[in-house]
């Protein structure tokens, strides 16, 4: 049996460098555990647990869980949109995802606490948050990081009003 061992003059016997995969930063968001909050015995709003797992160093941690209501997500989208609008880019920036819609009935309280409505909104909020987490101009934006990390929204809102 004849063994043919053909090598190019540029090929070496052993590689000089070993390939190292680049560090990939990811953020995964899970919106879960909706709770209808009451105030003076009257159902007022629904809050959602927001769990975040991330490898971005800007978060200064890897796992977070906060509780947010729909208005907080509306605030976040407005902050991110303001951040994008302030940037003067030559190329168009990827549009922010939409929040799950509000209905006239939910605005006035009809059906706002219906299980099907709450679940549909929860799924929409989770989709919104994961799209924001993967948006090239929002994934490391301070408002998004603090929204996912800080328990209390009031100091966060005041910080961004300055």
Coordinates of N, CA and C in Angstrom, one line a residue:
X1 N 0.8 -1.2 0.0 CA 0.0 0.0 0.0 C 0.9 1.2 0.0
X2 N 0.5 2.2 -0.8 CA 1.3 3.4 -0.9 C 0.6 4.5 -0.1
X3 N 1.4 5.2 0.7 CA 0.9 6.3 1.5 C 1.3 7.6 0.8
X4 N 0.3 8.4 0.5 CA 0.6 9.7 -0.2 C 0.4 10.8 0.9
X5 N 1.5 11.5 1.2 CA 1.5 12.6 2.2 C 1.9 13.9 1.5
X6 N 0.9 14.6 1.0 CA 1.2 15.8 0.2 C 0.9 17.0 1.1
X7 N 1.8 17.9 1.2 CA 1.6 19.1 2.0 C 2.1 20.3 1.2
X8 N 1.4 21.4 1.4 CA 1.8 22.7 0.8 C 3.0 23.2 1.5
X9 N 3.8 24.0 0.8 CA 5.0 24.6 1.4 C 4.6 25.6 2.5
X10 N 3.4 26.0 2.5 CA 2.9 26.9 3.6 C 2.4 26.2 4.8
X11 N 2.1 25.0 4.7 CA 1.5 24.2 5.8 C 2.6 23.8 6.8
X12 N 2.3 24.0 8.0 CA 3.2 23.6 9.1 C 2.8 22.3 9.7
X13 N 3.7 21.6 10.4 CA 3.4 20.3 11.0 C 2.4 20.5 12.2
X14 N 2.6 21.6 12.9 CA 1.7 21.9 14.1 C 1.2 23.4 14.0
X15 N -0.1 23.6 14.3 CA -0.5 25.0 14.2 C 0.1 25.8 15.3
X16 N 0.4 27.1 14.9 CA 1.0 28.1 15.9 C 0.0 28.5 17.0
X17 N -1.3 28.7 16.6 CA -2.2 29.3 17.5 C -3.4 28.3 17.6
X18 N -4.0 28.3 18.8 CA -5.2 27.6 19.0 C -6.4 28.5 18.9
X19 N -7.4 28.2 18.2 CA -8.6 29.0 18.0 C -9.3 29.1 19.4
X20 N -9.6 30.3 19.8 CA -10.4 30.6 21.0 C -11.7 31.3 20.5
X21 N -12.8 30.8 20.9 CA -14.1 31.4 20.5 C -14.2 32.7 21.1
X22 N -14.7 33.7 20.4 CA -14.9 35.0 20.9 C -15.9 35.0 22.1
X23 N -15.8 35.9 23.0 CA -16.7 36.0 24.1 C -18.0 36.6 23.6
X24 N -19.1 35.8 23.8 CA -20.4 36.2 23.4 C -21.2 36.7 24.6
X25 N -21.7 37.9 24.5 CA -22.5 38.4 25.6 C -24.0 38.3 25.2
X26 N -24.7 37.8 26.2 CA -26.2 37.5 26.0 C -27.0 38.0 27.2
X27 N -28.2 38.3 26.9 CA -29.2 38.6 28.0 C -30.5 37.9 27.7
X28 N -31.0 37.2 28.6 CA -32.3 36.5 28.4 C -33.2 37.0 29.5
X29 N -34.4 37.4 29.1 CA -35.4 37.9 30.0 C -36.6 37.0 30.0
X30 N -37.1 36.8 31.2 CA -38.4 36.0 31.4 C -39.3 36.8 32.2
X31 N -40.5 37.1 31.6 CA -41.6 37.8 32.4 C -42.6 36.7 32.8
X32 N -42.8 36.7 34.1 CA -43.6 35.6 34.7 C -44.3 36.0 35.9
X33 N -45.1 35.1 36.5 CA -45.7 35.3 37.8 C -46.5 36.6 37.9
X34 N -47.6 36.8 37.0 CA -48.4 38.0 37.2 C -49.2 37.9 38.5
X35 N -49.2 39.1 39.1 CA -50.0 39.2 40.4 C -50.9 40.5 40.3
X36 N -52.2 40.3 40.5 CA -53.1 41.4 40.6 C -53.0 42.1 41.9
X37 N -52.5 43.3 41.9 CA -52.3 44.1 43.1 C -53.6 44.8 43.5
X38 N -53.8 44.9 44.8 CA -55.0 45.6 45.3 C -54.6 46.8 46.1
X39 N -55.4 47.8 46.1 CA -55.2 49.0 46.9 C -56.6 49.3 47.6
X40 N -56.7 49.3 48.9 CA -57.9 49.5 49.6 C -59.0 48.4 49.2
X41 N -58.6 47.2 49.0 CA -59.5 46.2 48.6 C -60.0 46.2 47.2
X42 N -59.5 47.1 46.4 CA -59.9 47.2 45.0 C -58.7 46.8 44.1
X43 N -59.0 45.9 43.1 CA -57.9 45.6 42.2 C -57.5 46.8 41.4
X44 N -56.2 47.1 41.5 CA -55.6 48.3 40.8 C -54.8 48.0 39.6
X45 N -53.9 47.1 39.6 CA -53.1 46.8 38.5 C -52.5 45.5 38.6
X46 N -51.8 45.0 37.6 CA -51.1 43.7 37.6 C -49.7 43.9 37.5
X47 N -48.9 43.3 38.4 CA -47.5 43.4 38.3 C -46.9 42.0 37.8
X48 N -45.7 42.1 37.2 CA -45.1 40.9 36.6 C -43.7 40.8 37.2
X49 N -43.3 39.6 37.5 CA -41.9 39.3 37.8 C -41.0 39.3 36.5
X50 N -39.9 40.0 36.6 CA -39.0 40.1 35.4 C -37.7 39.5 35.9
X51 N -37.3 38.3 35.3 CA -36.1 37.6 35.7 C -35.1 37.8 34.5
X52 N -33.9 38.2 34.9 CA -32.9 38.5 33.9 C -31.6 37.6 34.1
X53 N -31.1 37.0 33.1 CA -29.8 36.3 33.1 C -29.0 37.0 32.1
X54 N -27.8 37.4 32.4 CA -26.9 38.1 31.5 C -25.5 37.8 31.7
X55 N -24.7 38.0 30.6 CA -23.3 37.9 30.6 C -22.6 39.2 30.4
X56 N -23.4 40.3 30.2 CA -22.8 41.6 29.9 C -22.2 42.1 31.2
X57 N -20.9 42.6 31.2 CA -20.3 43.1 32.4 C -21.0 44.4 32.9
X58 N -21.6 45.2 32.0 CA -22.3 46.4 32.4 C -23.4 46.2 33.4
X59 N -23.9 45.0 33.5 CA -25.0 44.8 34.5 C -24.4 44.6 35.9
X60 N -23.1 44.4 36.0 CA -22.5 44.2 37.3 C -23.1 43.0 38.1
X61 N -23.4 42.0 37.4 CA -24.0 40.8 38.0 C -24.6 39.9 36.9
X62 N -25.1 38.7 37.3 CA -25.5 37.8 36.2 C -27.0 37.5 36.3
X63 N -27.6 37.5 37.5 CA -29.0 37.1 37.7 C -29.7 38.2 38.5
X64 N -30.9 38.6 38.0 CA -31.7 39.7 38.7 C -33.1 39.3 38.6
X65 N -33.9 39.7 39.6 CA -35.4 39.6 39.5 C -36.0 40.8 40.1
X66 N -36.9 41.5 39.3 CA -37.6 42.6 39.8 C -39.1 42.4 39.5
X67 N -39.9 43.3 40.1 CA -41.3 43.2 39.8 C -41.7 44.6 39.1
X68 N -42.4 44.5 38.0 CA -42.8 45.6 37.2 C -44.2 45.6 36.8
X69 N -44.8 46.8 36.6 CA -46.1 46.9 36.1 C -46.1 47.4 34.7
X70 N -47.2 47.3 34.0 CA -47.2 47.7 32.5 C -46.7 49.1 32.3
X71 N -47.1 50.1 33.2 CA -46.6 51.5 33.0 C -45.1 51.6 33.1
X72 N -44.4 50.7 33.8 CA -43.0 50.7 33.9 C -42.4 50.3 32.5
X73 N -43.0 49.4 31.8 CA -42.5 49.0 30.5 C -42.7 50.1 29.5
X74 N -43.8 50.8 29.7 CA -44.1 52.0 28.8 C -43.0 53.1 29.0
X75 N -42.7 53.3 30.3 CA -41.6 54.2 30.6 C -40.3 53.8 30.0
X76 N -40.0 52.5 30.1 CA -38.7 52.0 29.5 C -38.6 52.3 28.0
X77 N -39.7 51.9 27.3 CA -39.7 52.1 25.9 C -39.5 53.6 25.6
X78 N -40.2 54.5 26.3 CA -40.0 55.9 26.0 C -38.5 56.4 26.3
X79 N -37.9 55.9 27.3 CA -36.5 56.2 27.6 C -35.6 55.7 26.5
X80 N -35.8 54.5 26.0 CA -35.0 53.9 25.0 C -35.2 54.7 23.7
X81 N -36.4 55.0 23.4 CA -36.7 55.8 22.2 C -36.0 57.1 22.2
X82 N -36.1 57.8 23.4 CA -35.4 59.1 23.5 C -33.9 59.0 23.3
X83 N -33.3 57.9 23.8 CA -31.9 57.6 23.6 C -31.6 57.4 22.2
X84 N -32.4 56.7 21.5 CA -32.1 56.4 20.0 C -32.3 57.7 19.2
X85 N -33.3 58.5 19.6 CA -33.6 59.8 18.8 C -32.5 60.8 19.0
X86 N -31.8 60.8 20.1 CA -30.7 61.7 20.4 C -29.5 61.4 19.6
X87 N -29.4 60.1 19.1 CA -28.2 59.7 18.4 C -28.3 60.2 16.9
X88 N -27.3 60.8 16.4 CA -27.3 61.3 15.1 C -26.5 60.3 14.2
X89 N -27.2 59.4 13.6 CA -26.6 58.3 12.9 C -26.8 58.5 11.4
X90 N -25.9 58.1 10.6 CA -26.0 58.2 9.1 C -26.9 57.1 8.6
X91 N -26.9 56.0 9.2 CA -27.7 54.9 8.8 C -28.9 54.8 9.7
X92 N -30.0 54.3 9.2 CA -31.2 54.1 10.1 C -30.9 53.0 11.2
X93 N -31.5 53.3 12.3 CA -31.4 52.4 13.5 C -32.6 51.5 13.5
X94 N -32.3 50.2 13.9 CA -33.4 49.2 14.0 C -34.5 49.8 14.9
X95 N -35.7 49.7 14.5 CA -36.8 50.2 15.2 C -37.0 49.4 16.5
X96 N -37.5 50.1 17.6 CA -37.8 49.4 18.8 C -39.0 48.5 18.7
X97 N -39.1 47.4 19.4 CA -40.2 46.5 19.3 C -41.4 47.2 19.9
X98 N -42.6 46.8 19.5 CA -43.8 47.3 20.1 C -44.1 46.6 21.4
X99 N -44.8 47.4 22.3 CA -45.3 46.8 23.5 C -46.7 46.1 23.2
X100 N -47.1 45.1 24.0 CA -48.4 44.6 23.7 C -49.4 45.7 23.9
X101 N -50.4 45.7 23.0 CA -51.4 46.8 23.0 C -52.3 46.9 24.2
X102 N -52.7 48.0 24.4 CA -53.7 48.3 25.5 C -55.1 48.3 24.8
X103 N -56.1 47.9 25.5 CA -57.4 47.9 24.9 C -58.3 49.0 25.6
X104 N -59.3 49.5 24.9 CA -60.2 50.5 25.6 C -60.8 49.9 26.8
X105 N -61.2 48.6 26.7 CA -61.7 47.9 27.9 C -60.8 47.8 29.0
X106 N -59.5 47.5 28.7 CA -58.5 47.4 29.8 C -58.2 48.8 30.4
X107 N -58.3 49.8 29.6 CA -58.1 51.2 30.1 C -59.1 51.6 31.1
X108 N -60.4 51.2 30.9 CA -61.5 51.5 31.8 C -61.7 50.5 32.9
X109 N -60.9 49.4 32.8 CA -61.0 48.3 33.8 C -61.8 47.1 33.4
X110 N -62.5 47.1 32.2 CA -63.2 45.9 31.8 C -62.2 44.9 31.2
X111 N -62.2 43.8 31.8 CA -61.3 42.7 31.2 C -59.8 42.9 31.6
X112 N -59.5 43.9 32.3 CA -58.1 44.2 32.6 C -57.5 43.1 33.5
X113 N -58.4 42.5 34.3 CA -57.9 41.5 35.2 C -58.3 40.1 34.8
X114 N -58.8 39.9 33.5 CA -59.1 38.7 33.0 C -57.9 37.8 32.7
X115 N -57.9 36.6 33.1 CA -56.7 35.7 33.0 C -56.1 35.6 31.6
X116 N -57.0 35.5 30.6 CA -56.5 35.5 29.2 C -55.8 36.8 28.8
X117 N -56.4 37.9 29.2 CA -55.8 39.2 28.9 C -54.4 39.3 29.6
X118 N -54.3 38.9 30.8 CA -53.1 39.0 31.6 C -52.0 38.1 30.9
X119 N -52.4 36.9 30.6 CA -51.4 36.0 29.9 C -50.9 36.5 28.6
X120 N -51.9 37.0 27.8 CA -51.5 37.6 26.5 C -50.5 38.8 26.7
X121 N -50.8 39.6 27.6 CA -49.9 40.8 27.9 C -48.6 40.3 28.4
X122 N -48.6 39.3 29.3 CA -47.3 38.7 29.8 C -46.4 38.2 28.7
X123 N -47.0 37.5 27.8 CA -46.2 36.9 26.6 C -45.7 38.1 25.8
X124 N -46.5 39.1 25.6 CA -46.1 40.3 24.8 C -45.0 41.1 25.4
X125 N -45.1 41.2 26.8 CA -44.0 41.9 27.5 C -42.7 41.1 27.5
X126 N -42.8 39.8 27.5 CA -41.6 39.0 27.5 C -40.9 39.1 26.1
X127 N -41.7 39.1 25.1 CA -41.2 39.2 23.7 C -40.6 40.6 23.5
X128 N -41.2 41.6 24.0 CA -40.7 43.0 24.0 C -39.3 43.1 24.7
X129 N -39.2 42.5 25.9 CA -38.0 42.6 26.7 C -36.8 41.8 26.0
X130 N -37.1 40.7 25.4 CA -36.1 39.9 24.8 C -35.6 40.6 23.5
X131 N -36.5 41.3 22.8 CA -36.1 42.0 21.6 C -35.2 43.2 22.0
X132 N -35.6 43.9 23.1 CA -34.8 45.0 23.6 C -33.4 44.5 24.0
X133 N -33.4 43.4 24.7 CA -32.1 42.8 25.2 C -31.2 42.5 24.0
X134 N -31.7 42.2 22.8 CA -30.9 41.9 21.7 C -30.8 43.1 20.7
X135 N -31.4 44.2 21.0 CA -31.3 45.4 20.2 C -29.9 46.0 20.2
X136 N -29.3 46.3 19.1 CA -27.9 46.7 19.2 C -27.6 48.0 19.9
X137 N -28.6 48.9 20.0 CA -28.5 50.2 20.7 C -29.1 50.2 22.1
X138 N -29.7 49.2 22.5 CA -30.4 49.2 23.8 C -29.9 48.2 24.8
X139 N -29.2 47.1 24.3 CA -28.8 46.0 25.2 C -27.9 46.5 26.4
X140 N -27.1 47.6 26.2 CA -26.3 48.1 27.2 C -26.6 49.5 27.6
X141 N -27.8 49.9 27.3 CA -28.2 51.3 27.6 C -28.5 51.4 29.1
X142 N -28.2 52.4 29.8 CA -28.3 52.5 31.2 C -29.7 52.3 31.7
X143 N -30.7 52.9 31.0 CA -32.1 52.8 31.4 C -32.5 51.3 31.4
X144 N -32.1 50.5 30.4 CA -32.5 49.1 30.3 C -31.8 48.3 31.4
X145 N -30.5 48.6 31.6 CA -29.8 47.9 32.7 C -30.4 48.1 34.1
X146 N -30.7 49.4 34.3 CA -31.2 49.7 35.7 C -32.7 49.2 35.8
X147 N -33.4 49.2 34.7 CA -34.8 48.7 34.7 C -34.8 47.2 35.1
X148 N -33.8 46.5 34.6 CA -33.7 45.0 34.9 C -33.1 44.8 36.2
X149 N -32.3 45.7 36.8 CA -31.5 45.4 38.0 C -32.1 46.0 39.3
X150 N -32.6 47.3 39.2 CA -33.0 48.0 40.4 C -34.4 47.7 40.8
X151 N -34.6 47.4 42.1 CA -35.9 47.0 42.6 C -36.9 48.2 42.5
X152 N -36.5 49.4 42.9 CA -37.5 50.5 43.0 C -37.4 51.3 41.8
X153 N -38.6 51.6 41.2 CA -38.6 52.4 39.9 C -38.5 53.9 40.2
X154 N -39.0 54.3 41.3 CA -39.1 55.8 41.6 C -37.7 56.5 41.5
X155 N -36.7 56.0 42.2 CA -35.4 56.6 42.0 C -34.9 56.6 40.5
X156 N -35.2 55.5 39.8 CA -34.8 55.4 38.4 C -35.5 56.5 37.6
X157 N -36.8 56.7 37.8 CA -37.5 57.7 37.1 C -37.0 59.1 37.4
X158 N -36.7 59.3 38.6 CA -36.1 60.6 39.0 C -34.8 60.9 38.4
X159 N -33.9 59.8 38.4 CA -32.6 59.9 37.8 C -32.7 60.3 36.3
X160 N -33.6 59.8 35.6 CA -33.7 60.1 34.2 C -34.5 61.4 33.9
X161 N -35.1 62.0 34.9 CA -35.7 63.3 34.7 C -34.7 64.5 34.8
X162 N -33.6 64.2 35.3 CA -32.5 65.2 35.5 C -32.0 65.7 34.1

